[in-house]
């Protein structure tokens, strides 16, 4: 039984193909169009999924969309009535989409693939049920409490549910306009970052600040109950009017206008980030406690929705020990909704039994891959000099040697990752022991803000040597504390009172692996096993043999404003347009120093 799941027309459009409950392919449209967070109908992603399996529309038992357009339209119209005469911006911004593309998504998909499967009808799943299904069904648990949190989907912004066997039940919800995701996005906007693009920047900025606005946020902006339910004070927000996220009243509350995009980041923005992060963590923990009470589930919790990508909150939640086990959908945002709706149709609509209790996400390596012959054809066609190795000790030793010599390496290998995190197949890797490497990567490779932290990829057996984190984190969605702390006498907050030079803070040696140790001694951890990614594991293992360090820096293979690379051409272009030193594509090694000088240029990035 083949089922095609689709997310589209909001952000992070994606397509997923499932066969008999097994995820065959999953990919975001942005990887093909090179338009970050592409929201268009995912024609390219759909074609990839079908061609990968060698099937057509006529082989599909169902085509499923992850959101109910009628319920979304209901919310849109109700919001227009609620804001009254001040609705012109809402109408100008969204009227055409609501009555156009979103209502006729079935026709768009039919045009794309020549039909809507064997039945000729589009199945529609509710948005938060799609999130819940994406979290529960691929998880290794036979039963689990489910928590979904995002900006908004139809009416819901937050749900608590329960999954057992092949059935999901939603038990409690919070509806628009009261949204913890929109609250976080409001601070993202106010701090000068782009909504839906920069929420992770706000999370990365938070450790530089102090939560001095925490009480003010709770006094004026959000009323949080003991069970984690909440209400926003809408007097301070503009999103319900279809304008910006915040208004003049919000600005007055926090001492001035929003930071200009690309403007100087001041202590105010750092403190605002720290304060709203603390609020998010409080809500998530309280909701998890309520989920345990409502469901009677003591062992397992699964999470999805955009807020579930907040790995700092996930780490704090694990520390609370409310549940024994926590699993987060790697593509927790809207892209993952394509997976959820496909699995929801398989288990609930078609009534199939759920027989497995292992992690069905397969490391999230579910996108396109390129064989040795594909790489060789590309290299020879473009007259690119290269060295070729077999996958053996010599190959891994060479990579370890390059890392030890402080080379920055682009790693292009195997199937592309599904979700926002590169997990070793479309990654940039480097030596985490260098206190200068974080700044180097940010400024010369990624061309992004200097304060942004990098993640460690650590072989699983060394995880507890470096980090205070009890459970595995294969998808880089959980933060833990670094164990071997140095420089603990230094106060970042005292320093920032008189100095805004972030580079001096970033380059301080805070641990044995300073390039992946954030200023608060946290790290967003990826644990790597032989089972999930043998090649990446062997690289790190060989680096450990050379240096004694069982971890490497792992950041996504892209530059600011661009999606993660998909094809060999994407990888080579990114390599040549940055100051990366080495590119490894499968078993081929390409050196920047061997490239003609006229091929090199610094990329003009698109601000995100």
Coordinates of C-alpha atoms in Angstrom, one line a residue:
X1 CA 0.0 0.0 0.0
X2 CA 1.5 3.3 -1.1
X3 CA 0.5 6.6 0.5
X4 CA 1.8 10.0 -0.5
X5 CA 1.7 12.7 2.2
X6 CA 1.9 16.4 1.3
X7 CA 2.6 19.6 3.2
X8 CA 2.4 22.9 1.3
X9 CA 1.3 26.6 1.1
X10 CA 2.4 27.6 4.6
X11 CA 6.1 27.1 4.9
X12 CA 8.5 24.2 4.5
X13 CA 6.6 22.3 1.9
X14 CA 7.4 18.6 1.6
X15 CA 6.4 15.3 0.2
X16 CA 6.7 11.8 1.8
X17 CA 6.0 8.4 0.4
X18 CA 5.1 5.5 2.7
X19 CA 4.7 1.9 1.8
X20 CA 3.0 -0.5 4.1
X21 CA 3.8 1.8 7.1
X22 CA 7.5 2.1 6.1
X23 CA 8.9 5.5 5.2
X24 CA 10.5 5.2 1.8
X25 CA 11.3 8.9 1.0
X26 CA 10.8 12.2 2.6
X27 CA 12.1 15.6 1.3
X28 CA 11.5 19.3 1.5
X29 CA 10.8 21.3 -1.7
X30 CA 13.4 23.9 -0.7
X31 CA 16.2 21.4 -1.4
X32 CA 15.3 21.3 -5.1
X33 CA 14.2 24.9 -5.7
X34 CA 17.0 26.4 -3.6
X35 CA 14.4 28.7 -2.0
X36 CA 14.7 28.5 1.8
X37 CA 11.4 27.4 3.5
X38 CA 9.8 27.1 0.1
X39 CA 6.0 27.1 0.7
X40 CA 4.9 26.2 -2.8
X41 CA 3.2 23.0 -3.9
X42 CA 6.1 20.5 -3.8
X43 CA 6.2 19.4 -7.4
X44 CA 9.8 18.4 -7.3
X45 CA 9.6 16.6 -4.0
X46 CA 6.6 14.7 -5.2
X47 CA 8.3 13.7 -8.4
X48 CA 11.4 12.5 -6.5
X49 CA 9.3 10.3 -4.2
X50 CA 7.5 8.6 -7.0
X51 CA 10.5 8.2 -9.3
X52 CA 12.6 6.9 -6.5
X53 CA 10.2 4.0 -6.1
X54 CA 9.4 3.7 -9.8
X55 CA 5.7 4.3 -9.4
X56 CA 3.0 6.7 -10.7
X57 CA -0.2 8.3 -9.5
X58 CA -2.1 5.1 -10.5
X59 CA -0.1 3.1 -7.9
X60 CA -1.1 5.4 -5.0
X61 CA -3.7 4.1 -2.6
X62 CA -4.1 7.6 -1.1
X63 CA -2.9 11.2 -1.5
X64 CA -3.1 13.1 1.8
X65 CA -2.8 16.8 2.7
X66 CA -1.7 17.7 6.2
X67 CA -4.1 20.6 6.9
X68 CA -7.9 21.1 6.6
X69 CA -8.4 24.2 4.3
X70 CA -12.0 24.5 5.4
X71 CA -11.1 24.8 9.1
X72 CA -8.3 27.2 8.2
X73 CA -10.7 29.4 6.3
X74 CA -13.1 29.2 9.2
X75 CA -10.4 30.6 11.5
X76 CA -9.5 33.3 8.9
X77 CA -13.1 34.5 8.6
X78 CA -13.6 34.4 12.4
X79 CA -10.5 36.5 12.9
X80 CA -11.7 39.0 10.3
X81 CA -14.9 39.4 12.3
X82 CA -13.0 39.6 15.6
X83 CA -10.7 42.5 14.5
X84 CA -13.7 44.3 12.9
X85 CA -13.0 47.3 10.7
X86 CA -9.2 47.0 11.2
X87 CA -9.1 43.9 8.9
X88 CA -7.8 45.4 5.7
X89 CA -4.2 44.1 6.2
X90 CA -5.6 40.6 6.8
X91 CA -7.6 40.7 3.6
X92 CA -4.9 42.1 1.5
X93 CA -2.3 39.6 2.8
X94 CA -4.3 36.4 2.9
X95 CA -7.6 36.6 1.1
X96 CA -6.3 35.3 -2.3
X97 CA -4.5 32.4 -0.7
X98 CA -7.4 31.4 1.5
X99 CA -9.9 31.4 -1.4
X100 CA -7.4 30.4 -4.0
X101 CA -4.5 28.0 -3.7
X102 CA -5.3 26.5 -0.3
X103 CA -8.9 25.8 -1.2
X104 CA -7.9 24.2 -4.5
X105 CA -4.9 22.3 -3.3
X106 CA -6.4 19.1 -4.6
X107 CA -6.5 20.5 -8.2
X108 CA -2.9 21.6 -7.9
X109 CA -1.8 18.1 -6.8
X110 CA -3.9 16.4 -9.5
X111 CA -2.2 18.6 -12.1
X112 CA 1.2 17.7 -10.6
X113 CA 1.0 14.0 -10.6
X114 CA -1.9 13.4 -13.1
X115 CA -4.5 12.4 -10.5
X116 CA -5.1 11.7 -6.8
X117 CA -4.4 8.0 -6.5
X118 CA -6.6 5.0 -7.1
X119 CA -9.6 6.6 -5.5
X120 CA -9.2 10.0 -7.2
X121 CA -9.9 11.9 -4.0
X122 CA -7.7 14.0 -1.7
X123 CA -7.7 12.9 1.9
X124 CA -7.3 15.7 4.4
X125 CA -5.9 15.4 7.9
X126 CA -6.1 18.0 10.7
X127 CA -2.9 20.0 11.1
X128 CA -2.2 19.0 14.8
X129 CA -3.2 15.4 14.2
X130 CA -0.6 15.4 11.4
X131 CA 2.0 16.7 13.9
X132 CA 0.9 14.2 16.5
X133 CA 1.1 11.3 14.0
X134 CA 4.6 12.4 12.9
X135 CA 5.7 12.2 16.5
X136 CA 4.1 9.0 17.6
X137 CA 4.0 6.6 14.7
X138 CA 7.7 6.7 13.8
X139 CA 8.8 6.7 17.5
X140 CA 10.1 3.5 19.1
X141 CA 7.1 3.5 21.6
X142 CA 4.0 1.3 21.6
X143 CA 2.2 4.0 23.6
X144 CA 3.1 7.6 24.5
X145 CA 1.7 10.9 25.6
X146 CA 1.9 13.4 22.7
X147 CA 2.6 17.1 22.9
X148 CA 2.3 19.4 19.8
X149 CA 3.1 23.1 19.9
X150 CA 3.5 25.5 17.0
X151 CA 2.3 28.9 15.7
X152 CA -1.1 27.9 14.5
X153 CA -2.6 25.1 12.4
X154 CA -6.3 25.6 11.5
X155 CA -7.5 26.7 14.9
X156 CA -5.1 24.8 17.2
X157 CA -1.8 26.1 18.5
X158 CA -1.2 23.5 21.2
X159 CA -2.5 20.0 21.8
X160 CA -2.1 17.2 24.3
X161 CA -2.8 13.7 23.1
X162 CA -2.3 10.0 23.6
X163 CA -1.1 7.3 21.2
X164 CA -1.5 3.6 21.7
X165 CA -0.9 0.9 19.0
X166 CA -2.4 2.4 15.8
X167 CA -4.7 5.0 17.4
X168 CA -4.2 8.7 18.4
X169 CA -6.6 10.7 20.5
X170 CA -6.3 14.4 21.2
X171 CA -7.4 15.2 24.7
X172 CA -6.8 19.0 25.3
X173 CA -6.2 21.9 23.0
X174 CA -5.4 25.7 23.0
X175 CA -6.7 27.7 20.0
X176 CA -5.6 30.8 18.1
X177 CA -4.9 33.6 18.8
X178 CA -3.3 32.2 22.0
X179 CA 0.0 30.6 20.8
X180 CA 3.3 30.0 22.5
X181 CA 4.8 29.7 19.0
X182 CA 3.5 33.1 18.0
X183 CA 4.7 34.6 21.3
X184 CA 8.2 33.3 20.5
X185 CA 8.0 34.6 16.9
X186 CA 6.9 38.0 18.2
X187 CA 10.2 38.2 20.1
X188 CA 12.1 36.9 17.1
X189 CA 10.6 39.8 15.1
X190 CA 11.2 42.4 17.8
X191 CA 14.9 41.3 18.1
X192 CA 15.4 41.9 14.4
X193 CA 15.3 38.4 13.1
X194 CA 12.9 37.1 10.4
X195 CA 9.9 35.2 11.6
X196 CA 10.0 31.4 10.7
X197 CA 13.6 31.9 9.7
X198 CA 15.2 33.3 12.9
X199 CA 13.6 31.6 15.8
X200 CA 16.7 29.4 16.3
X201 CA 18.8 32.6 16.3
X202 CA 16.8 33.8 19.2
X203 CA 17.4 30.5 21.0
X204 CA 21.2 30.8 20.3
X205 CA 21.2 34.4 21.5
X206 CA 19.5 33.6 24.8
X207 CA 22.5 32.4 26.8
X208 CA 24.2 35.7 26.3
X209 CA 21.4 37.5 28.2
X210 CA 19.8 37.5 31.6
X211 CA 16.0 36.9 32.0
X212 CA 15.4 40.4 33.4
X213 CA 12.2 40.7 31.4
X214 CA 10.7 37.4 32.5
X215 CA 8.4 38.9 35.1
X216 CA 7.3 41.7 32.7
X217 CA 6.4 39.1 30.0
X218 CA 4.3 37.2 32.5
X219 CA 2.7 40.3 34.0
X220 CA 1.8 41.9 30.7
X221 CA 1.9 39.5 27.8
X222 CA 0.9 36.0 28.9
X223 CA -1.1 34.5 31.7
X224 CA 0.2 30.9 32.4
X225 CA -1.9 28.6 34.5
X226 CA -0.5 25.7 36.6
X227 CA -1.6 23.2 34.0
X228 CA 0.4 25.0 31.3
X229 CA -2.6 26.5 29.6
X230 CA -2.2 30.1 28.7
X231 CA -3.7 33.2 27.2
X232 CA -1.9 36.1 25.4
X233 CA -2.8 39.7 26.1
X234 CA -3.6 40.7 22.5
X235 CA -3.3 44.4 23.2
X236 CA 0.5 44.1 22.6
X237 CA 0.4 42.1 19.3
X238 CA -0.4 42.8 15.7
X239 CA -0.3 39.4 14.1
X240 CA -4.1 39.0 14.4
X241 CA -4.4 42.1 12.1
X242 CA -2.1 40.7 9.4
X243 CA 0.5 43.3 10.1
X244 CA 3.8 42.9 11.9
X245 CA 4.1 40.6 15.0
X246 CA 4.2 43.4 17.6
X247 CA 2.8 46.9 18.0
X248 CA 3.8 50.3 19.6
X249 CA 2.5 49.2 23.0
X250 CA 4.9 46.2 22.9
X251 CA 7.8 48.5 21.9
X252 CA 7.0 50.9 24.8
X253 CA 6.9 48.0 27.2
X254 CA 10.5 47.0 26.2
X255 CA 12.1 50.4 25.9
X256 CA 12.0 51.3 22.2
X257 CA 11.5 50.2 18.6
X258 CA 12.3 46.7 17.3
X259 CA 16.0 46.2 16.4
X260 CA 16.6 46.9 12.7
X261 CA 17.4 43.8 10.6
X262 CA 21.2 43.5 10.4
X263 CA 21.6 46.2 13.1
X264 CA 23.8 45.9 16.2
X265 CA 22.7 43.3 18.7
X266 CA 22.6 45.0 22.1
X267 CA 22.2 43.7 25.7
X268 CA 18.4 44.4 25.4
X269 CA 18.0 41.8 22.6
X270 CA 20.1 39.3 24.6
X271 CA 18.0 39.8 27.7
X272 CA 14.7 39.6 25.7
X273 CA 15.9 36.3 24.2
X274 CA 16.8 34.9 27.6
X275 CA 13.5 36.0 29.1
X276 CA 11.2 34.6 26.5
X277 CA 13.2 31.4 26.4
X278 CA 12.6 31.0 30.1
X279 CA 8.9 31.5 29.5
X280 CA 8.8 28.9 26.8
X281 CA 10.6 26.3 29.0
X282 CA 8.1 27.0 31.8
X283 CA 5.1 26.4 29.5
X284 CA 6.6 23.2 27.9
X285 CA 7.4 21.7 31.4
X286 CA 3.9 22.5 32.8
X287 CA 2.2 21.1 29.6
X288 CA 4.3 17.9 29.9
X289 CA 3.2 17.5 33.5
X290 CA -0.4 17.9 32.5
X291 CA 0.1 15.4 29.6
X292 CA 1.2 12.9 32.2
X293 CA -1.8 13.5 34.4
X294 CA -4.3 13.4 31.5
X295 CA -3.0 10.3 29.8
X296 CA -1.8 8.3 32.8
X297 CA 1.4 7.7 30.8
X298 CA 4.5 7.7 32.9
X299 CA 7.1 6.3 30.5
X300 CA 7.0 8.0 27.1
X301 CA 6.4 11.4 25.6
X302 CA 6.7 12.4 22.0
X303 CA 6.8 16.0 20.6
X304 CA 6.2 17.8 17.3
X305 CA 5.3 21.2 16.0
X306 CA 7.8 24.0 15.4
X307 CA 8.3 24.7 19.1
X308 CA 9.6 21.1 19.5
X309 CA 12.7 22.3 17.6
X310 CA 13.6 24.3 20.6
X311 CA 16.4 21.9 21.7
X312 CA 17.1 24.0 24.9
X313 CA 13.6 23.5 26.1
X314 CA 13.8 19.8 25.2
X315 CA 16.9 19.5 27.3
X316 CA 15.3 21.2 30.3
X317 CA 12.3 18.9 29.9
X318 CA 14.4 15.8 30.1
X319 CA 16.1 17.1 33.2
X320 CA 12.7 17.4 34.9
X321 CA 12.3 13.6 34.6
X322 CA 8.5 13.8 34.1
X323 CA 8.8 11.0 31.6
X324 CA 11.4 8.2 31.4
X325 CA 11.8 8.6 27.6
X326 CA 11.3 11.5 25.2
X327 CA 11.4 11.3 21.4
X328 CA 11.2 14.4 19.1
X329 CA 10.2 14.3 15.5
X330 CA 13.3 15.4 13.5
X331 CA 11.2 17.3 11.0
X332 CA 9.1 18.7 13.8
X333 CA 7.8 21.7 11.8
X334 CA 5.4 21.8 8.9
X335 CA 7.6 19.5 6.7
X336 CA 7.0 16.7 9.2
X337 CA 3.2 17.2 8.7
X338 CA 3.6 15.5 5.3
X339 CA 4.9 12.4 7.1
X340 CA 2.3 12.6 9.8
X341 CA -0.7 12.8 7.5
X342 CA 0.6 9.8 5.4
X343 CA 1.0 7.6 8.5
X344 CA -2.3 8.8 9.9
X345 CA -4.1 7.6 6.8
X346 CA -2.3 4.3 6.9
X347 CA -3.1 3.5 10.5
X348 CA -6.4 5.2 11.1
X349 CA -8.1 5.6 7.7
X350 CA -7.0 2.2 6.4
X351 CA -7.0 0.6 9.8
X352 CA -3.6 -1.0 9.5
X353 CA -1.9 -2.5 12.6
X354 CA 1.3 -1.0 14.0
X355 CA 3.7 -3.9 14.5
X356 CA 7.1 -2.3 15.1
X357 CA 8.4 -0.6 18.2
X358 CA 11.8 0.7 16.8
X359 CA 12.7 4.1 15.6
X360 CA 11.1 4.1 12.2
X361 CA 12.7 7.4 11.2
X362 CA 15.8 5.6 10.0
X363 CA 18.1 8.3 11.2
X364 CA 16.0 10.7 9.0
X365 CA 18.2 9.9 6.0
X366 CA 15.3 9.8 3.7
X367 CA 16.2 12.1 0.8
X368 CA 18.1 11.9 -2.5
X369 CA 21.5 10.2 -2.7
X370 CA 24.1 10.1 -5.5
X371 CA 26.1 7.0 -6.4
X372 CA 29.8 6.9 -7.1
X373 CA 29.2 7.0 -10.9
X374 CA 27.1 10.1 -10.5
X375 CA 29.8 11.9 -8.6
X376 CA 32.5 10.8 -11.0
X377 CA 30.5 12.0 -14.0
X378 CA 30.0 15.4 -12.4
X379 CA 33.7 15.8 -11.5
X380 CA 35.0 14.8 -14.9
X381 CA 32.4 16.8 -16.8
X382 CA 33.5 20.0 -14.9
X383 CA 37.2 19.1 -15.0
X384 CA 37.4 19.2 -11.2
X385 CA 40.7 17.6 -9.8
X386 CA 40.1 15.0 -7.2
X387 CA 41.6 12.1 -5.3
X388 CA 39.6 8.8 -4.9
X389 CA 39.7 6.4 -2.1
X390 CA 38.1 3.1 -1.1
X391 CA 36.0 3.1 2.0
X392 CA 38.7 1.8 4.3
X393 CA 41.1 2.8 7.1
X394 CA 43.2 4.9 4.8
X395 CA 40.2 7.0 3.7
X396 CA 39.0 7.6 7.3
X397 CA 42.6 8.3 8.5
X398 CA 43.0 10.9 5.7
X399 CA 39.8 12.7 6.8
X400 CA 41.0 12.6 10.5
X401 CA 44.3 14.0 9.5
X402 CA 42.7 16.9 7.6
X403 CA 40.5 17.7 10.6
X404 CA 43.4 17.5 12.9
X405 CA 45.2 20.0 10.7
X406 CA 42.3 22.4 11.1
X407 CA 40.8 22.0 7.7
X408 CA 37.1 22.7 7.3
X409 CA 35.4 19.9 5.4
X410 CA 32.2 19.8 3.4
X411 CA 30.8 16.2 3.8
X412 CA 28.4 15.0 1.0
X413 CA 27.5 11.4 1.5
X414 CA 24.5 9.0 1.3
X415 CA 20.8 10.1 1.5
X416 CA 20.0 13.7 2.3
X417 CA 18.5 14.3 5.8
X418 CA 14.8 15.1 6.2
X419 CA 14.2 18.0 8.5
X420 CA 16.2 21.2 9.4
X421 CA 19.3 19.4 10.8
X422 CA 22.3 18.0 8.9
X423 CA 23.2 14.7 10.5
X424 CA 26.4 13.8 8.7
X425 CA 25.3 13.3 5.1
X426 CA 25.0 17.0 4.2
X427 CA 27.3 18.5 6.8
X428 CA 30.3 20.8 7.3
X429 CA 32.6 19.3 9.9
X430 CA 35.7 20.6 11.7
X431 CA 37.8 20.2 14.9
X432 CA 35.9 21.1 18.0
X433 CA 39.1 21.5 20.1
X434 CA 39.9 24.9 18.6
X435 CA 38.6 28.0 20.4
X436 CA 38.8 30.0 17.2
X437 CA 36.8 27.6 15.0
X438 CA 33.3 28.8 16.0
X439 CA 34.1 32.4 14.9
X440 CA 35.9 31.1 11.7
X441 CA 33.0 29.0 10.7
X442 CA 30.4 31.7 11.3
X443 CA 32.2 34.5 9.6
X444 CA 34.1 32.8 6.8
X445 CA 32.1 29.7 6.0
X446 CA 28.5 30.3 6.9
X447 CA 28.5 34.1 6.7
X448 CA 26.2 34.5 9.6
X449 CA 26.1 36.1 13.0
X450 CA 29.2 35.5 15.1
X451 CA 27.2 34.5 18.3
X452 CA 25.6 31.4 16.7
X453 CA 26.7 28.1 18.3
X454 CA 27.7 24.9 16.6
X455 CA 26.7 21.4 17.5
X456 CA 28.9 18.4 18.4
X457 CA 28.5 15.1 16.7
X458 CA 29.8 12.5 19.2
X459 CA 30.2 8.8 18.9
X460 CA 27.5 7.3 21.2
X461 CA 29.9 5.5 23.5
X462 CA 31.7 8.8 24.3
X463 CA 28.5 10.8 24.9
X464 CA 28.7 10.7 28.7
X465 CA 32.4 11.5 28.7
X466 CA 31.6 14.9 27.3
X467 CA 28.0 15.7 28.1
X468 CA 25.6 15.5 31.0
X469 CA 22.8 13.9 29.0
X470 CA 21.3 10.5 29.9
X471 CA 19.4 9.7 26.8
X472 CA 20.6 9.5 23.2
X473 CA 20.1 12.4 20.9
X474 CA 20.4 11.1 17.3
X475 CA 18.6 14.0 15.7
X476 CA 20.4 17.0 17.3
X477 CA 17.2 18.1 19.1
X478 CA 18.4 18.0 22.7
X479 CA 20.7 20.3 24.6
X480 CA 22.9 19.0 27.4
X481 CA 25.7 20.5 29.6
X482 CA 29.3 20.0 28.7
X483 CA 31.1 18.2 31.6
X484 CA 34.7 19.4 31.5
X485 CA 34.1 23.1 32.2
X486 CA 36.9 25.7 32.1
X487 CA 36.9 29.4 32.7
X488 CA 33.9 29.2 35.1
X489 CA 35.1 32.2 37.0
X490 CA 34.3 34.4 34.0
X491 CA 31.0 36.3 34.1
X492 CA 29.6 36.9 30.6
X493 CA 27.0 39.2 32.1
X494 CA 29.5 41.4 33.9
X495 CA 31.5 41.6 30.7
X496 CA 28.6 42.7 28.6
X497 CA 27.8 45.5 31.0
X498 CA 30.7 47.4 29.6
X499 CA 31.6 45.6 26.3
X500 CA 29.6 44.3 23.3
X501 CA 32.5 42.6 21.6
X502 CA 31.0 39.1 21.3
X503 CA 34.0 37.6 19.5
X504 CA 36.1 37.9 22.6
X505 CA 33.5 36.0 24.5
X506 CA 33.0 33.4 21.7
X507 CA 36.8 32.7 21.5
X508 CA 37.3 32.0 25.2
X509 CA 38.2 28.4 25.9
X510 CA 35.3 27.1 28.0
X511 CA 36.0 23.4 27.8
X512 CA 38.1 20.8 26.0
X513 CA 35.8 21.2 23.0
X514 CA 35.3 25.0 23.0
X515 CA 34.0 25.3 19.4
X516 CA 30.9 23.4 20.4
X517 CA 30.5 24.7 23.9
X518 CA 28.0 27.6 24.1
X519 CA 28.6 30.5 26.5
X520 CA 26.4 28.8 29.1
X521 CA 28.3 25.5 28.8
X522 CA 25.4 23.9 26.8
X523 CA 25.7 22.0 23.5
X524 CA 23.1 20.8 21.0
X525 CA 24.2 17.1 20.8
X526 CA 24.0 14.6 18.0
X527 CA 24.9 11.0 19.1
X528 CA 26.2 8.9 16.2
X529 CA 26.1 5.1 16.1
X530 CA 27.3 2.5 13.6
X531 CA 23.7 1.5 13.0
X532 CA 22.5 5.0 12.0
X533 CA 25.4 6.2 10.0
X534 CA 28.5 3.9 9.6
X535 CA 30.5 6.3 7.5
X536 CA 30.1 9.3 9.7
X537 CA 30.7 7.1 12.8
X538 CA 34.0 5.8 11.2
X539 CA 35.1 9.4 10.5
X540 CA 34.6 10.5 14.1
X541 CA 36.1 7.2 15.5
X542 CA 39.2 7.7 13.4
X543 CA 39.5 11.3 14.5
X544 CA 39.3 10.0 18.1
X545 CA 42.2 7.6 17.4
X546 CA 44.3 10.5 16.0
X547 CA 43.5 13.1 18.7
X548 CA 41.7 11.4 21.6
X549 CA 38.6 13.5 20.9
X550 CA 35.5 11.5 20.1
X551 CA 33.5 14.4 18.6
X552 CA 33.5 16.8 15.7
X553 CA 31.7 20.0 14.9
X554 CA 28.7 19.3 12.7
X555 CA 26.8 22.1 11.0
X556 CA 24.6 22.1 8.0
X557 CA 26.2 22.2 4.5
X558 CA 24.8 25.6 3.4
X559 CA 25.4 29.3 3.9
X560 CA 23.1 31.8 5.4
X561 CA 19.9 32.3 3.5
X562 CA 20.2 29.1 1.5
X563 CA 18.8 25.6 2.1
X564 CA 21.1 22.6 2.8
X565 CA 22.7 21.3 -0.3
X566 CA 21.0 18.5 -2.2
X567 CA 23.0 17.7 -5.4
X568 CA 26.7 17.4 -6.2
X569 CA 26.5 20.7 -8.0
X570 CA 24.9 22.4 -4.9
X571 CA 27.8 21.0 -2.8
X572 CA 30.5 22.1 -5.2
X573 CA 29.1 25.6 -5.6
X574 CA 28.8 26.1 -1.8
X575 CA 32.3 24.8 -1.4
X576 CA 33.8 27.2 -4.0
X577 CA 31.8 30.2 -2.8
X578 CA 33.0 29.9 0.8
X579 CA 36.4 29.4 2.5
X580 CA 35.9 25.7 3.1
X581 CA 39.2 23.9 2.6
X582 CA 38.1 20.4 1.5
X583 CA 35.0 18.8 -0.1
X584 CA 34.4 15.1 0.3
X585 CA 31.7 13.6 -2.0
X586 CA 31.3 9.9 -1.3
X587 CA 34.8 8.6 -1.7
X588 CA 36.2 11.5 -3.7
X589 CA 38.3 14.2 -2.0
X590 CA 38.5 17.7 -3.6
X591 CA 41.0 20.3 -2.3
X592 CA 40.3 24.1 -2.5
X593 CA 44.0 24.6 -3.0
X594 CA 43.9 22.6 -6.2
X595 CA 41.1 24.7 -7.8
X596 CA 41.8 27.4 -10.3
X597 CA 41.8 30.8 -8.6
X598 CA 39.3 32.2 -11.0
X599 CA 36.7 29.7 -9.8
X600 CA 36.7 31.1 -6.3
X601 CA 34.5 33.9 -5.0
X602 CA 32.9 34.8 -1.8
X603 CA 29.2 34.3 -2.0
X604 CA 26.7 37.2 -1.8
X605 CA 24.3 35.6 0.7
X606 CA 20.6 36.4 1.0
X607 CA 19.9 37.7 4.5
X608 CA 17.5 35.3 6.3

